[in-house]
Coordinates of C-alpha atoms and ligand atoms in Angstrom, one line a residue:
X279 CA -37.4 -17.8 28.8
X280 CA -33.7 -17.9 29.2
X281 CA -33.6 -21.1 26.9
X282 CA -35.7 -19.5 24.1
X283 CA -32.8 -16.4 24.4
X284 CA -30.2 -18.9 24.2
X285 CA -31.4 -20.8 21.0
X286 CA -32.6 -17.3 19.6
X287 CA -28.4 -16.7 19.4
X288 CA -27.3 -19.7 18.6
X289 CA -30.1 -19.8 15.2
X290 CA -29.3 -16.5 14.5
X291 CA -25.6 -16.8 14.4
X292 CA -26.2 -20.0 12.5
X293 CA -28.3 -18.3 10.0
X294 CA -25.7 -15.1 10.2
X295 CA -22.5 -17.5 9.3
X296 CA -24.5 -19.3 6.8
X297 CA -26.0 -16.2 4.9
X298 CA -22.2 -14.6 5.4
X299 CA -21.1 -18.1 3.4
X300 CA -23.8 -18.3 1.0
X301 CA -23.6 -15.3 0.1
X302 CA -19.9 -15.0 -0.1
X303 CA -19.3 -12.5 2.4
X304 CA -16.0 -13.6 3.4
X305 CA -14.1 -11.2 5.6
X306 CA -11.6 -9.5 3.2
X307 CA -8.1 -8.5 4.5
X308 CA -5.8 -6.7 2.4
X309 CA -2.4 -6.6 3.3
X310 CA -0.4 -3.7 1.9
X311 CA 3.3 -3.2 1.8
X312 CA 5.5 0.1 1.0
X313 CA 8.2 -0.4 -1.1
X314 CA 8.6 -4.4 -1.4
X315 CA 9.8 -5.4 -4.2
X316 CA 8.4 -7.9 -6.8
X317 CA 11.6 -9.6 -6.5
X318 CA 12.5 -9.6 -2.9
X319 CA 10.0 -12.5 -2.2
X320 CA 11.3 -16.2 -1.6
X321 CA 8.0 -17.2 -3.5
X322 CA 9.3 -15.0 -6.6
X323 CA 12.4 -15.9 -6.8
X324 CA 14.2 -14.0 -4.0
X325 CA 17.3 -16.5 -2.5
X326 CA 19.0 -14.4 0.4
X327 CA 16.3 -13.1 2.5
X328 CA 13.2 -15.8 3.3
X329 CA 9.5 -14.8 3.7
X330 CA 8.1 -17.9 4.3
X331 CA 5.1 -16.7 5.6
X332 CA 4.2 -15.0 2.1
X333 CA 5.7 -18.2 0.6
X334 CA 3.2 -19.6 2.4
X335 CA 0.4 -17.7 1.3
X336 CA 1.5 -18.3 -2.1
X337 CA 1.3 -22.0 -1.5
X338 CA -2.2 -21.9 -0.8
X339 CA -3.4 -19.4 -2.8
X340 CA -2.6 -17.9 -6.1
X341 CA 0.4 -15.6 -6.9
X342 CA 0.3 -13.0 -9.6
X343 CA 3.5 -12.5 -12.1
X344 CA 1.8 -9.4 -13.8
X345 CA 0.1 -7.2 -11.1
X346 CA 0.5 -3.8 -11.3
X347 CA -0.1 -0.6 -8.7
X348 CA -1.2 2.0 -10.6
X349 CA 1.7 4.5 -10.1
X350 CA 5.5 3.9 -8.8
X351 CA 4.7 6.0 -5.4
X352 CA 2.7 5.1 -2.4
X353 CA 0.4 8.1 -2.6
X354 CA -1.4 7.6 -6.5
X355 CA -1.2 4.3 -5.8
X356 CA -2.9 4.3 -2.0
X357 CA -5.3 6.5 -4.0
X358 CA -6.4 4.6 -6.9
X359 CA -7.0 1.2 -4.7
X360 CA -9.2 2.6 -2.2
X361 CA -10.9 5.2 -5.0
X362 CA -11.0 3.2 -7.7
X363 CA -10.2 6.1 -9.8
X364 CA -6.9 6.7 -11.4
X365 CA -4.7 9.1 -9.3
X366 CA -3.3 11.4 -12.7
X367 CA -6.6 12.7 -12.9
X368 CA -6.8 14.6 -10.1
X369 CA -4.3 17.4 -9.5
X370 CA -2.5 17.3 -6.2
X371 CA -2.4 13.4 -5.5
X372 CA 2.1 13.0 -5.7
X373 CA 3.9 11.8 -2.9
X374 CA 1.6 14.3 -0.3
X375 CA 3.9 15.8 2.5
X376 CA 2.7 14.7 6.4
X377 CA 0.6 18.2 6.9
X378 CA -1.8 17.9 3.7
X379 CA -5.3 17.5 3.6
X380 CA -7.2 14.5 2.2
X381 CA -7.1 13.6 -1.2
X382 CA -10.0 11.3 -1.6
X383 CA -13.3 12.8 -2.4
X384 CA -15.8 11.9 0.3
X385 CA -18.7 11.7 -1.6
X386 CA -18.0 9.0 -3.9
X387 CA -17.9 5.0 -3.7
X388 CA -14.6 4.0 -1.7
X389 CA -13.8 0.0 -1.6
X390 CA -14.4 0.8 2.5
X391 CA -17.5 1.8 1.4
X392 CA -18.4 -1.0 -0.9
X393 CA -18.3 -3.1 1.8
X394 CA -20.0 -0.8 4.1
X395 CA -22.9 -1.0 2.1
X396 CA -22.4 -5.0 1.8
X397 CA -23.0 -4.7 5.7
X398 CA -19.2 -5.0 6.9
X399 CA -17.3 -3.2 9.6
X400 CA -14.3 -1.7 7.9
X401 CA -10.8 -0.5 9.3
X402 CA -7.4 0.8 8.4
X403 CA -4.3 0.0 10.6
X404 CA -1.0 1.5 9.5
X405 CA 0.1 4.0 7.4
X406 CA -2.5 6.3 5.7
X407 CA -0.9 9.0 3.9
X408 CA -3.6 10.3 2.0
X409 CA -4.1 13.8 3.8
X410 CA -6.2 14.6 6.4
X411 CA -8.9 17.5 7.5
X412 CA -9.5 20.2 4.9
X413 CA -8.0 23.1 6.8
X414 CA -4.4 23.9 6.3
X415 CA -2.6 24.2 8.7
X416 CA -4.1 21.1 10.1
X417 CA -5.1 21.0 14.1
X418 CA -3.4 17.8 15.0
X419 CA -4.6 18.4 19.1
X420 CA -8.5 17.9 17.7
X421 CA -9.8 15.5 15.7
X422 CA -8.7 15.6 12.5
X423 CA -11.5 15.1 9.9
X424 CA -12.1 14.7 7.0
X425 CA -10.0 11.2 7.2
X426 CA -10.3 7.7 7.1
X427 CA -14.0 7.8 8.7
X428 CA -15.4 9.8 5.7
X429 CA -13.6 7.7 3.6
X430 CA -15.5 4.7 4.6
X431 CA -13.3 3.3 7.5
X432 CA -15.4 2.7 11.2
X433 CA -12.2 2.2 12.7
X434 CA -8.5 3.4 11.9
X435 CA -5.4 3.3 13.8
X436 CA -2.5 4.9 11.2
X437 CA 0.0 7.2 11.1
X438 CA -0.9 10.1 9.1
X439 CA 1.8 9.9 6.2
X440 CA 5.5 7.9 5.9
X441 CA 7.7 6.9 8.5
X442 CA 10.1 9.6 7.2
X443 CA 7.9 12.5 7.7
X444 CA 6.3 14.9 10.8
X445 CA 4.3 14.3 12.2
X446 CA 5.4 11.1 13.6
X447 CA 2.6 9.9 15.5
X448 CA -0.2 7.5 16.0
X449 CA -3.7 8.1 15.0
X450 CA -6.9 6.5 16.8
X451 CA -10.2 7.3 15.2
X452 CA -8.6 10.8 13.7
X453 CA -7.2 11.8 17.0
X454 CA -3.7 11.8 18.2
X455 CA -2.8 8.6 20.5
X456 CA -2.0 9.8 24.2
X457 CA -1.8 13.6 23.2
X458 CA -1.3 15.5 26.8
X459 CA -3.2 19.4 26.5
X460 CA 0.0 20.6 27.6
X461 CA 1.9 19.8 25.1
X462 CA 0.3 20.7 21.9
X463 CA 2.2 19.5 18.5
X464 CA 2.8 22.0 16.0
X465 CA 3.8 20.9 12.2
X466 CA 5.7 23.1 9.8
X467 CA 7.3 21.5 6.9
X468 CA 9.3 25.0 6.0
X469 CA 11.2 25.9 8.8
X470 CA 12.8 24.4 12.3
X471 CA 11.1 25.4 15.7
X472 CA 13.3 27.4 17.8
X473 CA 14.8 25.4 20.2
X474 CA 14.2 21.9 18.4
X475 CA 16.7 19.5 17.6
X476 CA 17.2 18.9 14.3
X477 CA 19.4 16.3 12.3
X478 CA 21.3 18.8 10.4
X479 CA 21.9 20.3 13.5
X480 CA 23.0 17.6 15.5
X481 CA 24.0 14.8 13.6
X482 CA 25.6 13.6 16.6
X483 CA 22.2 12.5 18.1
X484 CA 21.4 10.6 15.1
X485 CA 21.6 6.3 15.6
X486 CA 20.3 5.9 11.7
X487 CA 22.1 8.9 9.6
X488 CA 20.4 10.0 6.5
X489 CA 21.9 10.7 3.6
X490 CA 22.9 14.7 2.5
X491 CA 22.5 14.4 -0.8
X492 CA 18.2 13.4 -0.2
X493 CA 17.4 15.6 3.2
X494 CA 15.4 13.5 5.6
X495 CA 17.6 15.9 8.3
X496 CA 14.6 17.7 10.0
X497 CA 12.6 16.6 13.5
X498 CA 14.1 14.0 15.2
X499 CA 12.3 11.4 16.7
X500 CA 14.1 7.9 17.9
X501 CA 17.6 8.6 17.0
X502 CA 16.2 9.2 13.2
X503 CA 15.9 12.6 11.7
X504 CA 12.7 13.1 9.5
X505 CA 11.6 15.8 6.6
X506 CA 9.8 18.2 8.3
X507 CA 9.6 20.1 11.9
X508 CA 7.5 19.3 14.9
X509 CA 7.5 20.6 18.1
X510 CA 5.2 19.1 21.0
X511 CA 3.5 15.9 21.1
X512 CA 6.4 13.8 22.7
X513 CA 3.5 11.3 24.1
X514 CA 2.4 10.8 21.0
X515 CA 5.3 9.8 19.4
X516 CA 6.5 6.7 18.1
X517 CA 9.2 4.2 18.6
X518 CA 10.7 2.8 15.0
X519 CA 10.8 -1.0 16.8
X520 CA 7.1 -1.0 17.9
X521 CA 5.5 0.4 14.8
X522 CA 4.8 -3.5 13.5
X523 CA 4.4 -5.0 17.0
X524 CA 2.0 -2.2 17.2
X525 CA 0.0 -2.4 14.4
X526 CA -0.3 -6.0 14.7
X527 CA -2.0 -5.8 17.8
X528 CA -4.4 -2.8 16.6
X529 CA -5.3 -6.0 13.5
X530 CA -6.1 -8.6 15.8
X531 CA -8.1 -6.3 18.2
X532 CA -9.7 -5.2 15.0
X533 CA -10.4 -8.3 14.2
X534 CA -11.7 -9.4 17.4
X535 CA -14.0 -6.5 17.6
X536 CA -15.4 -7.4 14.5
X537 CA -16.5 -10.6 15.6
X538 CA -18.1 -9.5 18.8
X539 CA -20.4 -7.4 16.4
X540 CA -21.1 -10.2 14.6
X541 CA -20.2 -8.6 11.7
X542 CA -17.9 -9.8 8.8
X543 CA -15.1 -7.6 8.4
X544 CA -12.9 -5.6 5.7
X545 CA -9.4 -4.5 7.0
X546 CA -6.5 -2.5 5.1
X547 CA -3.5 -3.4 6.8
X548 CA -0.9 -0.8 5.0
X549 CA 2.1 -2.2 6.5
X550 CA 4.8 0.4 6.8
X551 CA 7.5 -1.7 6.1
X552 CA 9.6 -1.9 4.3
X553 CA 9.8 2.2 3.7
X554 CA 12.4 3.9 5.3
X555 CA 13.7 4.5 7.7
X556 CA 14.2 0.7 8.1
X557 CA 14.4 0.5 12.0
X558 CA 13.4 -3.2 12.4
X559 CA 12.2 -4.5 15.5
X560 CA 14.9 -5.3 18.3
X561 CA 14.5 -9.1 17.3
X562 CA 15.0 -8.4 13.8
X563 CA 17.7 -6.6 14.0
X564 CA 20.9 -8.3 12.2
X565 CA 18.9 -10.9 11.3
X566 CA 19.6 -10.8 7.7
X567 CA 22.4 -10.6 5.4
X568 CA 20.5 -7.6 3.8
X569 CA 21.5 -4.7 6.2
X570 CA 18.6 -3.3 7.5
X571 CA 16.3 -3.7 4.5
X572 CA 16.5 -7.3 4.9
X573 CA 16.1 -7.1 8.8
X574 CA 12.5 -5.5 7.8
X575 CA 11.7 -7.9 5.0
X576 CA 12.1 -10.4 7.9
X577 CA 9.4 -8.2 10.2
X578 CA 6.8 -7.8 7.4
X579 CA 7.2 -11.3 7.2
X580 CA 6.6 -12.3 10.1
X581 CA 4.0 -9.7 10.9
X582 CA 1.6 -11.6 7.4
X583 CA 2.9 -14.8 9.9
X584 CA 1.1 -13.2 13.1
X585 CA -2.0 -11.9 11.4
X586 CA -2.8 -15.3 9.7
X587 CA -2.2 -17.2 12.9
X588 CA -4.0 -15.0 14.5
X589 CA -6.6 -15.6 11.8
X590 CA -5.9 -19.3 12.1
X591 CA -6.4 -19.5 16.0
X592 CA -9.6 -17.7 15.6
X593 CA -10.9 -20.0 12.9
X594 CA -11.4 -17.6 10.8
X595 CA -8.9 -19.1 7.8
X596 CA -11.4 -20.3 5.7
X597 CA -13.8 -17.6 5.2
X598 CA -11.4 -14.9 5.0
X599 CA -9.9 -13.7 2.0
X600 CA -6.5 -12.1 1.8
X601 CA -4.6 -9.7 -0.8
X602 CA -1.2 -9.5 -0.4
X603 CA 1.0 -6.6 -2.1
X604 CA 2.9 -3.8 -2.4
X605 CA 2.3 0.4 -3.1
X606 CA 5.0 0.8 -5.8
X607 CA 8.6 -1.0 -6.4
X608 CA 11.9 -1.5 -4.7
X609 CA 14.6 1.0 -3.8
X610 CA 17.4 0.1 -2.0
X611 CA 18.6 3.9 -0.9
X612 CA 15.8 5.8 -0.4
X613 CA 17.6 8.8 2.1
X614 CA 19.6 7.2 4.9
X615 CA 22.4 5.0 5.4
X616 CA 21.2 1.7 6.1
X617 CA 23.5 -0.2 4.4
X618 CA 21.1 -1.7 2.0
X619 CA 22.6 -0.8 -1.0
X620 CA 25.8 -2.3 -0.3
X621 CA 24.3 -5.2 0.8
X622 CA 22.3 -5.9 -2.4
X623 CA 25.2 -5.9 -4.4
X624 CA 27.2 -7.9 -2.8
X625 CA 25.2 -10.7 -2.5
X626 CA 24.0 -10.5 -5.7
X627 CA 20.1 -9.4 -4.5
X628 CA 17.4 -7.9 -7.2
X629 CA 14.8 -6.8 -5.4
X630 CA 13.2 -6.1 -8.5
X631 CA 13.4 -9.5 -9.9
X632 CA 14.1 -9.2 -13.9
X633 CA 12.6 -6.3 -13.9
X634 CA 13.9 -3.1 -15.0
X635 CA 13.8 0.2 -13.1
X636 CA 12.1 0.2 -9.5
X637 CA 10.0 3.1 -7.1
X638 CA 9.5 6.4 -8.8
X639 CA 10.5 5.0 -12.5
X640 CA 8.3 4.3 -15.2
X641 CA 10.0 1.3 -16.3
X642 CA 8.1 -2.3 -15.1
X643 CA 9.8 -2.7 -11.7
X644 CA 7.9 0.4 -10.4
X645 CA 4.5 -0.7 -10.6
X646 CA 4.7 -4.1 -11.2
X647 CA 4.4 -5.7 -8.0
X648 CA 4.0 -8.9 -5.6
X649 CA 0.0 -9.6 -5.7
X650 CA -0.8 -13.1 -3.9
X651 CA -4.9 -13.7 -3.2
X652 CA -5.3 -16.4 -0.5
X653 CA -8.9 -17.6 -0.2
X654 CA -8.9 -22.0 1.4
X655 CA -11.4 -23.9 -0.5
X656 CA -11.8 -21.1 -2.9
X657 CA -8.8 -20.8 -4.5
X658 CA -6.8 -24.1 -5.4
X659 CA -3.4 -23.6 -3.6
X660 CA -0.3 -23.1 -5.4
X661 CA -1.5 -21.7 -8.6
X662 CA 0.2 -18.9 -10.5
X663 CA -1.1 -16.0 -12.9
X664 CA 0.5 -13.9 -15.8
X665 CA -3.2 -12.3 -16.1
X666 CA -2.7 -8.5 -15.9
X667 CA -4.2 -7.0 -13.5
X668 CA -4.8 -3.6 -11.3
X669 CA -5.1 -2.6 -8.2
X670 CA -7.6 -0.2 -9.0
X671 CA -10.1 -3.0 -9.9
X672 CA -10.3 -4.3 -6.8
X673 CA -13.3 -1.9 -5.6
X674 CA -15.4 -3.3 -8.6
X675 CA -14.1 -6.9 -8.2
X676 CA -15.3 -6.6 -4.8
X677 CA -18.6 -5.0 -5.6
X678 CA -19.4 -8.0 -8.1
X679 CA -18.5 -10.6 -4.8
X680 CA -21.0 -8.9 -2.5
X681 CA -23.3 -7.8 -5.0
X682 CA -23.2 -4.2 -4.5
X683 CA -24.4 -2.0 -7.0
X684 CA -21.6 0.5 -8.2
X685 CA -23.9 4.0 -9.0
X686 CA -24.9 4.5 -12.3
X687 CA -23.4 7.1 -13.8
X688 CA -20.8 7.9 -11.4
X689 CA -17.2 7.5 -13.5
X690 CA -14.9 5.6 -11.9
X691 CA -11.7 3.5 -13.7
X692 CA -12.6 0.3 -11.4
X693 CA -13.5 -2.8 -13.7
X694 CA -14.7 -6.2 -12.7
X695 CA -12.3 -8.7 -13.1
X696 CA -13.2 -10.6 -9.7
X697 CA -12.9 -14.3 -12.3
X698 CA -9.2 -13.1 -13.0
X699 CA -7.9 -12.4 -8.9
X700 CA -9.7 -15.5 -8.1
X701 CA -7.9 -17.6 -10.5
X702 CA -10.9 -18.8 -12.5
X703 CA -10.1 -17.0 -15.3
X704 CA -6.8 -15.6 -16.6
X705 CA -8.3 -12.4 -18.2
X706 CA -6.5 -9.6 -19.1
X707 CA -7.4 -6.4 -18.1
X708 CA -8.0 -4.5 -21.6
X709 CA -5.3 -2.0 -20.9
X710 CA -3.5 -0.6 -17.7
X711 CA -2.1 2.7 -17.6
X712 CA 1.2 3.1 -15.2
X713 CA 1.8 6.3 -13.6
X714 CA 5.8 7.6 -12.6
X715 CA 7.4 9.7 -10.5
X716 CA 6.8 12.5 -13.1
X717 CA 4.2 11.9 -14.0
X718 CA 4.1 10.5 -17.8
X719 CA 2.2 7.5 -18.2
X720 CA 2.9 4.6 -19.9
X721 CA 0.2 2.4 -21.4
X722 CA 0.6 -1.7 -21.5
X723 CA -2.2 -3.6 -23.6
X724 CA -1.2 -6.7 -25.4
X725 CA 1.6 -7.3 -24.1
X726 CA 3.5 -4.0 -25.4
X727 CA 4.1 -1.3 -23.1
X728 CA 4.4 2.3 -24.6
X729 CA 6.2 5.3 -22.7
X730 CA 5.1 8.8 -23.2
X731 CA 8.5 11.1 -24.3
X732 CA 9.5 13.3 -21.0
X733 CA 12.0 15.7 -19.5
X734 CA 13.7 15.0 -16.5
X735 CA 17.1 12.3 -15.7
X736 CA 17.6 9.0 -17.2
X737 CA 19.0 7.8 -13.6
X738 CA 18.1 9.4 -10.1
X739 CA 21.1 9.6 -9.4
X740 CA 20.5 9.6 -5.2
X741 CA 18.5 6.8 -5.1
X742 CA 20.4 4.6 -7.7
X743 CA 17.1 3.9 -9.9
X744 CA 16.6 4.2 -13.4
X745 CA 13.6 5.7 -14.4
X746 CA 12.8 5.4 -18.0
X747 CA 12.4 8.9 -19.0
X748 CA 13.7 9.8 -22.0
X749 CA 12.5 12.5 -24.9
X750 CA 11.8 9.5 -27.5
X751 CA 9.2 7.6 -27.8
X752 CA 9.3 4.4 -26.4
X753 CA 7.8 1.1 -27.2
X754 CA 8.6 -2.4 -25.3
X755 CA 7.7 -6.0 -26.2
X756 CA 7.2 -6.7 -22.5
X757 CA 6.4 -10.9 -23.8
X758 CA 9.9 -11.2 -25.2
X759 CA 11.8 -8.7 -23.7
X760 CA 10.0 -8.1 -20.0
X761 CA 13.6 -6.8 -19.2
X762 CA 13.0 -3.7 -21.6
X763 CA 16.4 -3.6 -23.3
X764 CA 15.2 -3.1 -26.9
X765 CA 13.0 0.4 -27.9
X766 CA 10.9 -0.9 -30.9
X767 CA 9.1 2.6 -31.2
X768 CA 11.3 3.4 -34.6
X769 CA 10.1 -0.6 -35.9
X770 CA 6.5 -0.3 -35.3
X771 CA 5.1 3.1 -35.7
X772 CA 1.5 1.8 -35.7
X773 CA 1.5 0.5 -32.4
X774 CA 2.9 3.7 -31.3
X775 CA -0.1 5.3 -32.8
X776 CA -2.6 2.8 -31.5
X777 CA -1.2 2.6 -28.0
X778 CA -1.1 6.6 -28.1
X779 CA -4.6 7.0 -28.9
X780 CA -5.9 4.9 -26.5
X781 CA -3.8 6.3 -23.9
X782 CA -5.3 10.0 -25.5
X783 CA -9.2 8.2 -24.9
X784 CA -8.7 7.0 -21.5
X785 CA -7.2 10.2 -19.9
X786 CA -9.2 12.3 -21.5
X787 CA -12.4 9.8 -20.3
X788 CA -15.1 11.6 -17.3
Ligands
LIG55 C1 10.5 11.0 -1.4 C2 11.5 10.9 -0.2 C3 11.7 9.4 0.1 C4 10.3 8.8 0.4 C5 9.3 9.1 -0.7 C6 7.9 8.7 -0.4 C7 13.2 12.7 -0.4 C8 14.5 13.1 -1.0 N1 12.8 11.4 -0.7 O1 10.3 12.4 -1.7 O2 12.5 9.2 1.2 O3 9.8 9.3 1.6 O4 9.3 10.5 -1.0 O5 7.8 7.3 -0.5 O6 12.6 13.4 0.3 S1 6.4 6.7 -0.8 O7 6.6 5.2 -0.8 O8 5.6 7.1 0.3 O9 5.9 7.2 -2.1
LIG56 CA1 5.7 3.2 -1.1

């Protein structure tokens, strides 16, 4: 009896592994950034600060020069790779404060929930920021839902928005970690709570000071004052240094899980670094000739090192498939004084690479980030790609490996182009629309990039980021001039008017 149990698991984890493999189910990690750069990898270019663990993943795998999120903030973007839908379509989806309420709609295919259906366990670990509940104010001292579950996660462990924002706490399965009844937290993103501390207030508690000129002087938690007010909750809280030790742990006991269910796995790690506030981890601290911006690059690093030994140790390195990038592009100053501005120019450091502009702008450094797919014996190491691609086609990429039906005739902007992120083809995406700060997209086909007129600065003047608006029309050869110095809109009037229409056709597309 006990023998026939015995070789009843062993044949049905063979024949699990081997359906798994044959019919590529790999388990699919996606490793997402805030913030990093296109240019502040080793593996693109970058000379001061190393990531050799990226660099490694580049090695074996296959490293995209002409990836793009779909909008130069975290919260479109964040929205449009786990939607599959564009994030300018739906009102309400900009940078989202820490209290709002979910952005996704729950009744509609999700890349969780692609691979739900394909039989995976899915989880989220890290930073979420795409609302939660649908009941403002929201009740952090209950379960918060809708979230990540109804989304198409079975596990999360996040923090609700940005490092820089209330409330700053961790998140288990929609509830707040090690929240004591008797001290209930209490978010309000207008005004102080009598009796808190607030940065403004008390700079003098402050071990990171923010800059005046962007806010960030509310709640302080750590030393580090935040936008927004919180009172309560001190359990709950977290620590700057621990965030990545953290959620690397909450990854490999995903992971681990996973596996006791027998089940392959999907997981979105949405690193926090390298957002602000940069408060690296004790034994990152100094380690770079970046200031603090560096220190971090250094942690994230080492944190895509952790995961994929932990991966390795497991032997799980060959039938797991990693994506590797970033929610929007570099900024160096983004609201407190770390140094990392200073830094970058004295050593000379582009953390945009040759590209102009960076987070928030329209121009190429805001969207067009680091995308590295890592797959052994699927992917021949070491290969590079100047395909463009989206983000927002990795839910039907994804569909087309496992197979899953996407529902007829529900709209979505997700596209198959699994041949392209695998490196067996080096197609195109037909267009791709980029989304900035403000709003006014720009549309690349072909090569040339056009840049809908708008209001609003040339330079942010804060943040040290040009960001491409401007009330001509503008028109970039993004082949010969990826830099976009020269404005050919006045030259070639016809591509305006081509580029425009289609722009015109796919917004106005349900
Ligand atoms: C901005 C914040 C910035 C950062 C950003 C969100 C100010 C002045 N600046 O509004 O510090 O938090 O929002 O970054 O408040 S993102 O990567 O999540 O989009
Ligand atoms: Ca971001």
């Amino acid at each position: 009896m006990k023998r026939n149990w015995i070789l009843t698991v062993v044949l049905s984890c063979f024949f699990f592994n081997g359906f798994a493999q044959s019919a590529g189910r790999p388990n699919v990690l996606i490793i997402y950034t805030d913030d990093l750069g296109y240019g502040d990898l080793g593996c693109n270019g970058a000379t001061i600060v190393g990531t050799p663990n990226i660099d490694r993943l580049a090695q074996n795998g296959i490293n995209f020069s002409n990836a793009h999120a779909t909008a130069s903030t975290c919260t479109p973007s964040r929205y449009s790779l786990l939607s599959g839908r564009y994030a300018w379509r739906k009102k309400g989806t900009n940078i989202l404060p820490g209290d709002a309420n979910l952005v996704i709609p729950t009744n509609g295919t999700t890349l969780p929930k692609v691979f739900q259906q394909a039989g995976y366990r899915t989880g989220v670990v890290g930073k979420w920021h795409l609302g939660l509940g649908n009941q403002s104010p929201v009740d952090w001292n209950r379960e918060v839902s809708p979230g990540p579950r109804e989304v198409g996660f079975d596990y999360s462990f996040i923090f609700p928005a940005t490092a820089d924002r209330v409330p700053t706490i961790f998140m288990e399965n929609q509830r707040a970690l090690g929240l004591e009844p008797e001290d209930p937290i209490s978010v309000n993103y207008q005004q102080a709570f009598p009796g808190e501390l607030t940065g403004k207030a008390h700079p003098e508690l402050l071990k990171q000071h923010n800059d005046p000129r962007q806010g960030h002087d509310g709640h302080i938690v750590n030393g580090i004052g935040r936008i927004g007010f919180m009172k309560g909750g001190k359990r709950s809280e977290w620590t700057d240094e621990e965030l990545g030790y953290v959620f690397n742990n909450k990854v490999l006991e995903f992971i681990d899980s996973s596996r006791k269910d027998a089940k392959p796995f999907f997981l979105y790690y949405a690193i926090h670094n390298i957002h602000v506030p940069r408060m690296p981890g004790t034994e990152f601290k100094g380690k770079s000739k970046l200031g603090y911006r560096g220190d971090v690059i250094l942690e994230m690093d080492h944190s895509v090192g952790v995961i994929m030994n932990g991966l390795r140790e497991r032997g799980l390195l060959e039938n797991t498939l990693v994506v590797f990038s970033s929610d929007n592009g570099p900024v160096l100053n983004d609201g407190y004084m770390d140094r990392s501005a200073e830094t970058a120019a004295a050593l000379g450091h582009q953390p945009g690479g040759i590209y102009r502009g960076g987070k928030y702008s329209a121009f190429e450094a805001g969207t067009r980030v680091p995308f590295i797919v890592h797959w052994p014996g699927h992917i021949r190491g070491g290969a590079r790609s100047d395909a463009l691609v989206s983000q927002v086609d990795l839910m039907a990429s994804f569909a087309s490996l496992l197979q899953v039906k996407l529902p007829d005739g529900e709209f979505t902007d997700s596209r198959d182009y699994l041949s392209t992120f695998l490196g067996k083809a080096k197609r195109d995406r037909d267009f791709i629309v980029e989304q900035p700060a403000n709003s006014a997209l720009c549309i690349v086909k072909d090569g040339w990039k056009y840049m809908t007129p708008s209001k609003g600065p040339a330079l942010m003047t804060a943040v040290n980021i040009e960001t491409g608006y401007s009330a001509q029309e503008q028109l970039y050869d993004l082949k010969n001039d990826p830099g976009e110095r020269s404005n050919l809109a006045g030259k070639y009037p016809q591509r305006v008017a081509a580029l425009k229409l289609l722009l015109k056709k796919v917004t106005e597309a349900e």
